Amino acid sequence: MSDLIRLKSVSHYYGNQCTLREIDFSVADGEFVCILGPSGCGKSTLLNILAGFLTPSSGQIILSARNDDVVGHDIKVVMQNAHLFPWLTVHRNVEFGLRMRGDAKETRDARVMELLHLVGLSGVESKYPAQLSGGMQQRVAIARALAPDPSILLMDEPFGALDAQLRRRMQAELVQIRAVTGKTIIFVTHDIVESVLLADRIVVLTTAPGQIKKIVSVDLEHPRERNRGVYDWVFELEQLL
Ligand code: ADP
Ligand code: MG
């Protein structure tokens, strides 16, 4: 697998406060990488840098061996809250990016149906976000992010606002979505169990300023259950955090 994105010695300061120090790692095409670390260690800052919303104070981000100024174009983000357009129906929300780039109506309609099916939401296309539960809204946000078929999906604690049971279901569904789409996913979380259930590799950050403590490969089959295999990894990661 080739590297889709590579960070080279990325550091970030807010004023004179160092938030991230010399972050180096690569993500391969099709890989699911979790960025795991305690609150305040700079995970969201790192994700915002990857998304192109923030310019790092120093270092480089190289996307598919191209110039670093392409960052942001082919990357979609899902945040902790769905941030849907409240005045648009589910259908309109999901097709937003497709409309912006001028796809034909038939193409958009087919893609919206396909995506709503993928996220388990067929039949709600004419509802408005306020009529949906938090979990459903987050599914719409995932469908909207996937619609333009980005190379990379960035997720910042996307299930953090959901209750424990729903969160588990969404984790399982995300594993499924990933299997079907083959997307490259970079997923931020402070939840050790979540990272072990989802990731091919986990980038473990230290407390602020975030530095890489260790990068581990989780070689467990999917679907992963909360069993001995998973908890062995959880125990190992707890020793690091
Ligand atoms: P995490 O997502 O891991 O909880 P953040 O990246 O949100 O961490 O924040 C890392 C540190 O940077 C925290 O101390 C936070 O207060 C600080 N910080 C985040 N955003 C800003 C900002 N826009 N201006 C100044 N400080 C910030
Ligand atoms: Mg955060």
PDB file of C-alpha atoms and ligand atoms in Angstrom:
ATOM      1  CA  MET A   1       0.000   0.000   0.000  1.00  0.00           C
ATOM      2  CA  SER A   2       1.263   3.462  -0.844  1.00  0.00           C
ATOM      3  CA  ASP A   3       1.195   6.412   1.534  1.00  0.00           C
ATOM      4  CA  LEU A   4      -1.743   8.671   0.935  1.00  0.00           C
ATOM      5  CA  ILE A   5      -0.706  11.259   3.472  1.00  0.00           C
ATOM      6  CA  ARG A   6       2.510  11.903   5.303  1.00  0.00           C
ATOM      7  CA  LEU A   7       3.255  14.273   8.160  1.00  0.00           C
ATOM      8  CA  LYS A   8       6.813  15.432   8.484  1.00  0.00           C
ATOM      9  CA  SER A   9       7.844  17.007  11.753  1.00  0.00           C
ATOM     10  CA  VAL A  10       4.567  18.896  12.184  1.00  0.00           C
ATOM     11  CA  SER A  11       4.490  21.278  15.166  1.00  0.00           C
ATOM     12  CA  HIS A  12       1.856  23.767  16.184  1.00  0.00           C
ATOM     13  CA  TYR A  13       1.750  26.742  18.533  1.00  0.00           C
ATOM     14  CA  TYR A  14      -1.181  28.833  19.659  1.00  0.00           C
ATOM     15  CA  GLY A  15       0.640  32.063  20.488  1.00  0.00           C
ATOM     16  CA  ASN A  16       3.694  30.857  22.368  1.00  0.00           C
ATOM     17  CA  GLN A  17       1.948  27.735  23.715  1.00  0.00           C
ATOM     18  CA  CYS A  18       3.207  24.572  22.032  1.00  0.00           C
ATOM     19  CA  THR A  19       0.284  22.236  21.245  1.00  0.00           C
ATOM     20  CA  LEU A  20       1.876  19.663  18.940  1.00  0.00           C
ATOM     21  CA  ARG A  21       5.539  18.775  18.799  1.00  0.00           C
ATOM     22  CA  GLU A  22       7.265  17.185  15.815  1.00  0.00           C
ATOM     23  CA  ILE A  23       4.530  14.825  14.694  1.00  0.00           C
ATOM     24  CA  ASP A  24       5.690  12.282  12.105  1.00  0.00           C
ATOM     25  CA  PHE A  25       3.540   9.529  10.656  1.00  0.00           C
ATOM     26  CA  SER A  26       2.078   8.284   7.398  1.00  0.00           C
ATOM     27  CA  VAL A  27      -1.283   6.871   6.500  1.00  0.00           C
ATOM     28  CA  ALA A  28      -1.532   4.313   3.710  1.00  0.00           C
ATOM     29  CA  ASP A  29      -4.272   4.208   1.105  1.00  0.00           C
ATOM     30  CA  GLY A  30      -7.248   2.359   2.597  1.00  0.00           C
ATOM     31  CA  GLU A  31      -5.905   2.384   6.126  1.00  0.00           C
ATOM     32  CA  PHE A  32      -7.943   3.138   9.279  1.00  0.00           C
ATOM     33  CA  VAL A  33      -5.783   5.102  11.704  1.00  0.00           C
ATOM     34  CA  CYS A  34      -6.915   6.257  15.134  1.00  0.00           C
ATOM     35  CA  ILE A  35      -5.268   9.192  16.859  1.00  0.00           C
ATOM     36  CA  LEU A  36      -5.591   8.443  20.553  1.00  0.00           C
ATOM     37  CA  GLY A  37      -4.722  10.766  23.398  1.00  0.00           C
ATOM     38  CA  PRO A  38      -6.088  12.505  26.480  1.00  0.00           C
ATOM     39  CA  SER A  39      -8.276  15.615  26.274  1.00  0.00           C
ATOM     40  CA  GLY A  40      -6.323  18.730  25.431  1.00  0.00           C
ATOM     41  CA  CYS A  41      -3.338  16.925  23.909  1.00  0.00           C
ATOM     42  CA  GLY A  42      -3.892  18.473  20.486  1.00  0.00           C
ATOM     43  CA  LYS A  43      -5.936  15.838  18.632  1.00  0.00           C
ATOM     44  CA  SER A  44      -8.445  18.294  17.168  1.00  0.00           C
ATOM     45  CA  THR A  45      -5.629  20.674  16.294  1.00  0.00           C
ATOM     46  CA  LEU A  46      -3.926  17.861  14.397  1.00  0.00           C
ATOM     47  CA  LEU A  47      -7.147  16.959  12.603  1.00  0.00           C
ATOM     48  CA  ASN A  48      -7.732  20.594  11.662  1.00  0.00           C
ATOM     49  CA  ILE A  49      -4.224  20.730  10.242  1.00  0.00           C
ATOM     50  CA  LEU A  50      -4.896  17.567   8.222  1.00  0.00           C
ATOM     51  CA  ALA A  51      -8.165  19.061   6.991  1.00  0.00           C
ATOM     52  CA  GLY A  52      -6.362  22.196   5.840  1.00  0.00           C
ATOM     53  CA  PHE A  53      -8.339  24.411   8.264  1.00  0.00           C
ATOM     54  CA  LEU A  54      -5.139  25.298  10.150  1.00  0.00           C
ATOM     55  CA  THR A  55      -1.606  25.823   8.883  1.00  0.00           C
ATOM     56  CA  PRO A  56       0.990  24.165  11.110  1.00  0.00           C
ATOM     57  CA  SER A  57       3.617  26.429  12.664  1.00  0.00           C
ATOM     58  CA  SER A  58       6.277  24.200  11.145  1.00  0.00           C
ATOM     59  CA  GLY A  59       6.606  20.921   9.292  1.00  0.00           C
ATOM     60  CA  GLN A  60       4.944  19.546   6.198  1.00  0.00           C
ATOM     61  CA  ILE A  61       1.936  17.532   5.162  1.00  0.00           C
ATOM     62  CA  ILE A  62       2.414  15.636   1.944  1.00  0.00           C
ATOM     63  CA  LEU A  63      -0.636  14.230   0.216  1.00  0.00           C
ATOM     64  CA  SER A  64      -0.010  11.400  -2.286  1.00  0.00           C
ATOM     65  CA  ALA A  65       3.494  12.679  -2.945  1.00  0.00           C
ATOM     66  CA  ARG A  66       2.011  15.878  -4.322  1.00  0.00           C
ATOM     67  CA  ASN A  67       2.540  19.410  -3.133  1.00  0.00           C
ATOM     68  CA  ASP A  68       1.260  20.186   0.378  1.00  0.00           C
ATOM     69  CA  ASP A  69      -1.031  22.955  -0.872  1.00  0.00           C
ATOM     70  CA  VAL A  70      -3.497  20.361  -2.175  1.00  0.00           C
ATOM     71  CA  VAL A  71      -4.438  19.503   1.412  1.00  0.00           C
ATOM     72  CA  GLY A  72      -8.091  20.196   2.022  1.00  0.00           C
ATOM     73  CA  HIS A  73      -9.419  19.540  -1.465  1.00  0.00           C
ATOM     74  CA  ASP A  74      -9.960  15.831  -1.343  1.00  0.00           C
ATOM     75  CA  ILE A  75     -10.609  15.442   2.365  1.00  0.00           C
ATOM     76  CA  LYS A  76     -13.937  15.466   4.193  1.00  0.00           C
ATOM     77  CA  VAL A  77     -14.503  15.879   7.900  1.00  0.00           C
ATOM     78  CA  VAL A  78     -17.086  14.581  10.377  1.00  0.00           C
ATOM     79  CA  MET A  79     -17.093  16.338  13.759  1.00  0.00           C
ATOM     80  CA  GLN A  80     -18.544  15.464  17.156  1.00  0.00           C
ATOM     81  CA  ASN A  81     -21.767  17.269  16.293  1.00  0.00           C
ATOM     82  CA  ALA A  82     -23.300  16.622  12.903  1.00  0.00           C
ATOM     83  CA  HIS A  83     -23.397  20.308  11.809  1.00  0.00           C
ATOM     84  CA  LEU A  84     -26.097  19.604   9.249  1.00  0.00           C
ATOM     85  CA  PHE A  85     -27.841  22.443   7.457  1.00  0.00           C
ATOM     86  CA  PRO A  86     -31.058  22.643   9.516  1.00  0.00           C
ATOM     87  CA  TRP A  87     -33.065  24.252   6.710  1.00  0.00           C
ATOM     88  CA  LEU A  88     -32.289  21.455   4.245  1.00  0.00           C
ATOM     89  CA  THR A  89     -33.825  17.981   4.089  1.00  0.00           C
ATOM     90  CA  VAL A  90     -31.669  14.905   4.583  1.00  0.00           C
ATOM     91  CA  HIS A  91     -31.565  14.460   0.805  1.00  0.00           C
ATOM     92  CA  ARG A  92     -30.427  18.054   0.292  1.00  0.00           C
ATOM     93  CA  ASN A  93     -27.837  17.771   3.047  1.00  0.00           C
ATOM     94  CA  VAL A  94     -26.299  14.631   1.580  1.00  0.00           C
ATOM     95  CA  GLU A  95     -26.222  15.957  -1.986  1.00  0.00           C
ATOM     96  CA  PHE A  96     -24.800  19.334  -0.959  1.00  0.00           C
ATOM     97  CA  GLY A  97     -21.233  18.706  -2.141  1.00  0.00           C
ATOM     98  CA  LEU A  98     -22.469  17.101  -5.359  1.00  0.00           C
ATOM     99  CA  ARG A  99     -24.659  20.109  -6.135  1.00  0.00           C
ATOM    100  CA  MET A 100     -21.759  22.470  -5.418  1.00  0.00           C
ATOM    101  CA  ARG A 101     -19.633  20.771  -8.025  1.00  0.00           C
ATOM    102  CA  GLY A 102     -22.482  20.671 -10.533  1.00  0.00           C
ATOM    103  CA  ASP A 103     -23.377  16.973 -10.743  1.00  0.00           C
ATOM    104  CA  ALA A 104     -26.558  16.247 -12.713  1.00  0.00           C
ATOM    105  CA  LYS A 105     -29.771  15.585 -10.801  1.00  0.00           C
ATOM    106  CA  GLU A 106     -29.979  11.893 -11.743  1.00  0.00           C
ATOM    107  CA  THR A 107     -26.390  11.337 -10.631  1.00  0.00           C
ATOM    108  CA  ARG A 108     -27.059  13.116  -7.341  1.00  0.00           C
ATOM    109  CA  ASP A 109     -30.295  11.264  -6.647  1.00  0.00           C
ATOM    110  CA  ALA A 110     -28.699   7.881  -7.289  1.00  0.00           C
ATOM    111  CA  ARG A 111     -25.725   8.716  -5.101  1.00  0.00           C
ATOM    112  CA  VAL A 112     -27.917   9.979  -2.237  1.00  0.00           C
ATOM    113  CA  MET A 113     -29.979   6.774  -2.293  1.00  0.00           C
ATOM    114  CA  GLU A 114     -26.842   4.655  -2.341  1.00  0.00           C
ATOM    115  CA  LEU A 115     -25.328   6.525   0.597  1.00  0.00           C
ATOM    116  CA  LEU A 116     -28.464   6.570   2.723  1.00  0.00           C
ATOM    117  CA  HIS A 117     -28.700   2.836   2.197  1.00  0.00           C
ATOM    118  CA  LEU A 118     -25.047   2.478   3.210  1.00  0.00           C
ATOM    119  CA  VAL A 119     -25.584   4.358   6.491  1.00  0.00           C
ATOM    120  CA  GLY A 120     -28.882   2.579   7.211  1.00  0.00           C
ATOM    121  CA  LEU A 121     -31.147   5.578   6.644  1.00  0.00           C
ATOM    122  CA  SER A 122     -33.226   4.683   3.590  1.00  0.00           C
ATOM    123  CA  GLY A 123     -36.666   6.305   3.776  1.00  0.00           C
ATOM    124  CA  VAL A 124     -35.811   9.472   5.724  1.00  0.00           C
ATOM    125  CA  GLU A 125     -34.605  11.578   2.790  1.00  0.00           C
ATOM    126  CA  SER A 126     -37.415  14.136   3.060  1.00  0.00           C
ATOM    127  CA  LYS A 127     -37.046  14.676   6.823  1.00  0.00           C
ATOM    128  CA  TYR A 128     -35.264  17.653   8.360  1.00  0.00           C
ATOM    129  CA  PRO A 129     -32.318  17.271  10.784  1.00  0.00           C
ATOM    130  CA  ALA A 130     -34.400  18.388  13.780  1.00  0.00           C
ATOM    131  CA  GLN A 131     -36.712  15.412  13.187  1.00  0.00           C
ATOM    132  CA  LEU A 132     -33.843  12.956  13.599  1.00  0.00           C
ATOM    133  CA  SER A 133     -32.099  11.491  16.658  1.00  0.00           C
ATOM    134  CA  GLY A 134     -28.452  12.309  17.347  1.00  0.00           C
ATOM    135  CA  GLY A 135     -27.315   8.974  15.927  1.00  0.00           C
ATOM    136  CA  MET A 136     -29.326   9.475  12.743  1.00  0.00           C
ATOM    137  CA  GLN A 137     -27.957  12.988  12.336  1.00  0.00           C
ATOM    138  CA  GLN A 138     -24.445  11.632  12.630  1.00  0.00           C
ATOM    139  CA  ARG A 139     -25.228   9.015   9.971  1.00  0.00           C
ATOM    140  CA  VAL A 140     -26.399  11.816   7.672  1.00  0.00           C
ATOM    141  CA  ALA A 141     -23.158  13.692   8.367  1.00  0.00           C
ATOM    142  CA  ILE A 142     -21.170  10.579   7.408  1.00  0.00           C
ATOM    143  CA  ALA A 143     -23.210  10.151   4.205  1.00  0.00           C
ATOM    144  CA  ARG A 144     -22.712  13.832   3.329  1.00  0.00           C
ATOM    145  CA  ALA A 145     -18.959  13.541   3.873  1.00  0.00           C
ATOM    146  CA  LEU A 146     -18.734  10.405   1.717  1.00  0.00           C
ATOM    147  CA  ALA A 147     -20.908  11.782  -1.104  1.00  0.00           C
ATOM    148  CA  PRO A 148     -18.132  13.390  -3.199  1.00  0.00           C
ATOM    149  CA  ASP A 149     -16.023  10.242  -2.730  1.00  0.00           C
ATOM    150  CA  PRO A 150     -13.127  11.922  -0.901  1.00  0.00           C
ATOM    151  CA  SER A 151      -9.757  10.159  -0.670  1.00  0.00           C
ATOM    152  CA  ILE A 152      -9.640  10.689   3.056  1.00  0.00           C
ATOM    153  CA  LEU A 153     -12.328  10.870   5.718  1.00  0.00           C
ATOM    154  CA  LEU A 154     -11.349  12.657   8.926  1.00  0.00           C
ATOM    155  CA  MET A 155     -13.463  12.051  12.010  1.00  0.00           C
ATOM    156  CA  ASP A 156     -13.114  14.008  15.257  1.00  0.00           C
ATOM    157  CA  GLU A 157     -14.746  12.067  18.121  1.00  0.00           C
ATOM    158  CA  PRO A 158     -17.829  11.603  15.909  1.00  0.00           C
ATOM    159  CA  PHE A 159     -19.640   9.391  18.422  1.00  0.00           C
ATOM    160  CA  GLY A 160     -18.579  11.342  21.506  1.00  0.00           C
ATOM    161  CA  ALA A 161     -22.002  12.905  22.020  1.00  0.00           C
ATOM    162  CA  LEU A 162     -23.929   9.616  21.729  1.00  0.00           C
ATOM    163  CA  ASP A 163     -24.957   7.333  24.580  1.00  0.00           C
ATOM    164  CA  ALA A 164     -22.886   4.209  25.166  1.00  0.00           C
ATOM    165  CA  GLN A 165     -25.191   1.738  23.445  1.00  0.00           C
ATOM    166  CA  LEU A 166     -25.694   3.812  20.328  1.00  0.00           C
ATOM    167  CA  ARG A 167     -22.013   4.511  20.248  1.00  0.00           C
ATOM    168  CA  ARG A 168     -21.257   0.791  20.090  1.00  0.00           C
ATOM    169  CA  ARG A 169     -23.696   0.358  17.234  1.00  0.00           C
ATOM    170  CA  MET A 170     -22.192   3.266  15.313  1.00  0.00           C
ATOM    171  CA  GLN A 171     -18.704   1.852  15.802  1.00  0.00           C
ATOM    172  CA  ALA A 172     -19.807  -1.473  14.309  1.00  0.00           C
ATOM    173  CA  GLU A 173     -21.523   0.352  11.454  1.00  0.00           C
ATOM    174  CA  LEU A 174     -18.446   2.419  10.715  1.00  0.00           C
ATOM    175  CA  VAL A 175     -16.379  -0.759  10.430  1.00  0.00           C
ATOM    176  CA  GLN A 176     -18.955  -1.991   7.898  1.00  0.00           C
ATOM    177  CA  ILE A 177     -18.955   1.271   5.959  1.00  0.00           C
ATOM    178  CA  ARG A 178     -15.214   1.164   5.810  1.00  0.00           C
ATOM    179  CA  ALA A 179     -15.263  -2.449   4.553  1.00  0.00           C
ATOM    180  CA  VAL A 180     -17.712  -1.527   1.792  1.00  0.00           C
ATOM    181  CA  THR A 181     -16.083   1.739   0.693  1.00  0.00           C
ATOM    182  CA  GLY A 182     -12.399   0.996   1.338  1.00  0.00           C
ATOM    183  CA  LYS A 183     -12.014   4.609   2.507  1.00  0.00           C
ATOM    184  CA  THR A 184      -8.895   5.889   4.195  1.00  0.00           C
ATOM    185  CA  ILE A 185     -10.043   7.049   7.626  1.00  0.00           C
ATOM    186  CA  ILE A 186      -8.249   9.081  10.279  1.00  0.00           C
ATOM    187  CA  PHE A 187     -10.316   8.971  13.444  1.00  0.00           C
ATOM    188  CA  VAL A 188      -9.618  10.998  16.585  1.00  0.00           C
ATOM    189  CA  THR A 189     -10.690   9.653  19.965  1.00  0.00           C
ATOM    190  CA  HIS A 190      -9.748   9.701  23.646  1.00  0.00           C
ATOM    191  CA  ASP A 191     -11.559   6.375  24.132  1.00  0.00           C
ATOM    192  CA  ILE A 192      -9.058   3.504  24.229  1.00  0.00           C
ATOM    193  CA  VAL A 193     -11.661   0.771  23.638  1.00  0.00           C
ATOM    194  CA  GLU A 194     -13.047   2.646  20.638  1.00  0.00           C
ATOM    195  CA  SER A 195      -9.592   2.923  19.090  1.00  0.00           C
ATOM    196  CA  VAL A 196      -8.956  -0.817  19.506  1.00  0.00           C
ATOM    197  CA  LEU A 197     -12.353  -1.735  18.033  1.00  0.00           C
ATOM    198  CA  LEU A 198     -11.777   0.400  14.941  1.00  0.00           C
ATOM    199  CA  ALA A 199      -8.154   0.908  13.987  1.00  0.00           C
ATOM    200  CA  ASP A 200      -5.575  -0.838  11.863  1.00  0.00           C
ATOM    201  CA  ARG A 201      -3.031   1.382  13.573  1.00  0.00           C
ATOM    202  CA  ILE A 202      -3.214   3.650  16.588  1.00  0.00           C
ATOM    203  CA  VAL A 203      -1.085   6.767  16.918  1.00  0.00           C
ATOM    204  CA  VAL A 204      -0.816   7.338  20.670  1.00  0.00           C
ATOM    205  CA  LEU A 205      -0.172  10.947  21.702  1.00  0.00           C
ATOM    206  CA  THR A 206       1.226  12.166  25.022  1.00  0.00           C
ATOM    207  CA  THR A 207      -0.418  14.815  27.205  1.00  0.00           C
ATOM    208  CA  ALA A 208       0.054  18.410  26.021  1.00  0.00           C
ATOM    209  CA  PRO A 209       2.032  19.313  24.076  1.00  0.00           C
ATOM    210  CA  GLY A 210       1.072  16.303  21.981  1.00  0.00           C
ATOM    211  CA  GLN A 211       3.978  14.193  20.838  1.00  0.00           C
ATOM    212  CA  ILE A 212       3.888  10.685  19.457  1.00  0.00           C
ATOM    213  CA  LYS A 213       4.296   8.253  22.296  1.00  0.00           C
ATOM    214  CA  LYS A 214       3.981   5.135  20.216  1.00  0.00           C
ATOM    215  CA  ILE A 215       2.330   3.803  17.061  1.00  0.00           C
ATOM    216  CA  VAL A 216       0.795   0.347  17.383  1.00  0.00           C
ATOM    217  CA  SER A 217      -0.685  -1.996  14.764  1.00  0.00           C
ATOM    218  CA  VAL A 218      -3.803  -3.807  15.926  1.00  0.00           C
ATOM    219  CA  ASP A 219      -3.833  -7.143  14.126  1.00  0.00           C
ATOM    220  CA  LEU A 220      -7.293  -8.368  15.137  1.00  0.00           C
ATOM    221  CA  GLU A 221      -9.927  -9.604  12.697  1.00  0.00           C
ATOM    222  CA  HIS A 222     -13.183  -7.718  12.142  1.00  0.00           C
ATOM    223  CA  PRO A 223     -15.836  -7.706  13.433  1.00  0.00           C
ATOM    224  CA  ARG A 224     -14.127  -7.067  16.757  1.00  0.00           C
ATOM    225  CA  GLU A 225     -15.987  -7.831  19.951  1.00  0.00           C
ATOM    226  CA  ARG A 226     -15.329  -6.711  23.484  1.00  0.00           C
ATOM    227  CA  ASN A 227     -13.415  -9.863  24.301  1.00  0.00           C
ATOM    228  CA  ARG A 228     -10.051 -10.980  25.603  1.00  0.00           C
ATOM    229  CA  GLY A 229      -8.209 -10.077  22.393  1.00  0.00           C
ATOM    230  CA  VAL A 230      -9.531  -6.509  22.441  1.00  0.00           C
ATOM    231  CA  TYR A 231      -8.981  -6.049  26.175  1.00  0.00           C
ATOM    232  CA  ASP A 232      -5.367  -7.241  25.920  1.00  0.00           C
ATOM    233  CA  TRP A 233      -4.795  -4.301  23.578  1.00  0.00           C
ATOM    234  CA  VAL A 234      -6.748  -1.949  25.830  1.00  0.00           C
ATOM    235  CA  PHE A 235      -4.568  -2.968  28.758  1.00  0.00           C
ATOM    236  CA  GLU A 236      -1.397  -2.383  26.761  1.00  0.00           C
ATOM    237  CA  LEU A 237      -2.576   1.074  25.682  1.00  0.00           C
ATOM    238  CA  GLU A 238      -3.624   2.005  29.216  1.00  0.00           C
ATOM    239  CA  GLN A 239       0.001   1.533  30.239  1.00  0.00           C
ATOM    240  CA  LEU A 240       1.004   4.152  27.657  1.00  0.00           C
ATOM    241  CA  LEU A 241      -1.551   6.843  28.505  1.00  0.00           C
TER     242      LEU A 241
HETATM  243  P1  ADP B   1      -7.948  17.761  22.017  1.00  0.00           P
HETATM  244  O1  ADP B   1      -8.759  17.714  20.782  1.00  0.00           O
HETATM  245  O2  ADP B   1      -6.923  16.671  22.108  1.00  0.00           O
HETATM  246  O3  ADP B   1      -8.783  17.803  23.253  1.00  0.00           O
HETATM  247  P2  ADP B   1      -7.225  20.459  21.128  1.00  0.00           P
HETATM  248  O4  ADP B   1      -6.467  20.296  19.864  1.00  0.00           O
HETATM  249  O5  ADP B   1      -8.640  20.863  21.034  1.00  0.00           O
HETATM  250  O6  ADP B   1      -7.069  19.118  21.989  1.00  0.00           O
HETATM  251  O7  ADP B   1      -6.476  21.512  22.053  1.00  0.00           O
HETATM  252  C1  ADP B   1      -5.114  21.379  22.424  1.00  0.00           C
HETATM  253  C2  ADP B   1      -4.688  22.578  23.269  1.00  0.00           C
HETATM  254  O8  ADP B   1      -4.700  23.754  22.482  1.00  0.00           O
HETATM  255  C3  ADP B   1      -5.598  22.836  24.461  1.00  0.00           C
HETATM  256  O9  ADP B   1      -4.819  23.290  25.514  1.00  0.00           O
HETATM  257  C4  ADP B   1      -6.515  23.928  23.953  1.00  0.00           C
HETATM  258  O10 ADP B   1      -6.969  24.733  25.014  1.00  0.00           O
HETATM  259  C5  ADP B   1      -5.589  24.704  23.028  1.00  0.00           C
HETATM  260  N1  ADP B   1      -6.326  25.331  21.937  1.00  0.00           N
HETATM  261  C6  ADP B   1      -7.154  24.709  21.068  1.00  0.00           C
HETATM  262  N2  ADP B   1      -7.644  25.557  20.141  1.00  0.00           N
HETATM  263  C7  ADP B   1      -7.106  26.771  20.439  1.00  0.00           C
HETATM  264  C8  ADP B   1      -7.213  28.077  19.840  1.00  0.00           C
HETATM  265  N3  ADP B   1      -7.965  28.293  18.756  1.00  0.00           N
HETATM  266  N4  ADP B   1      -6.521  29.085  20.422  1.00  0.00           N
HETATM  267  C9  ADP B   1      -5.745  28.870  21.505  1.00  0.00           C
HETATM  268  N5  ADP B   1      -5.593  27.673  22.109  1.00  0.00           N
HETATM  269  C10 ADP B   1      -6.261  26.635  21.579  1.00  0.00           C
HETATM  270 MG    MG B   2     -10.796  17.542  20.418  1.00  0.00          MG
END
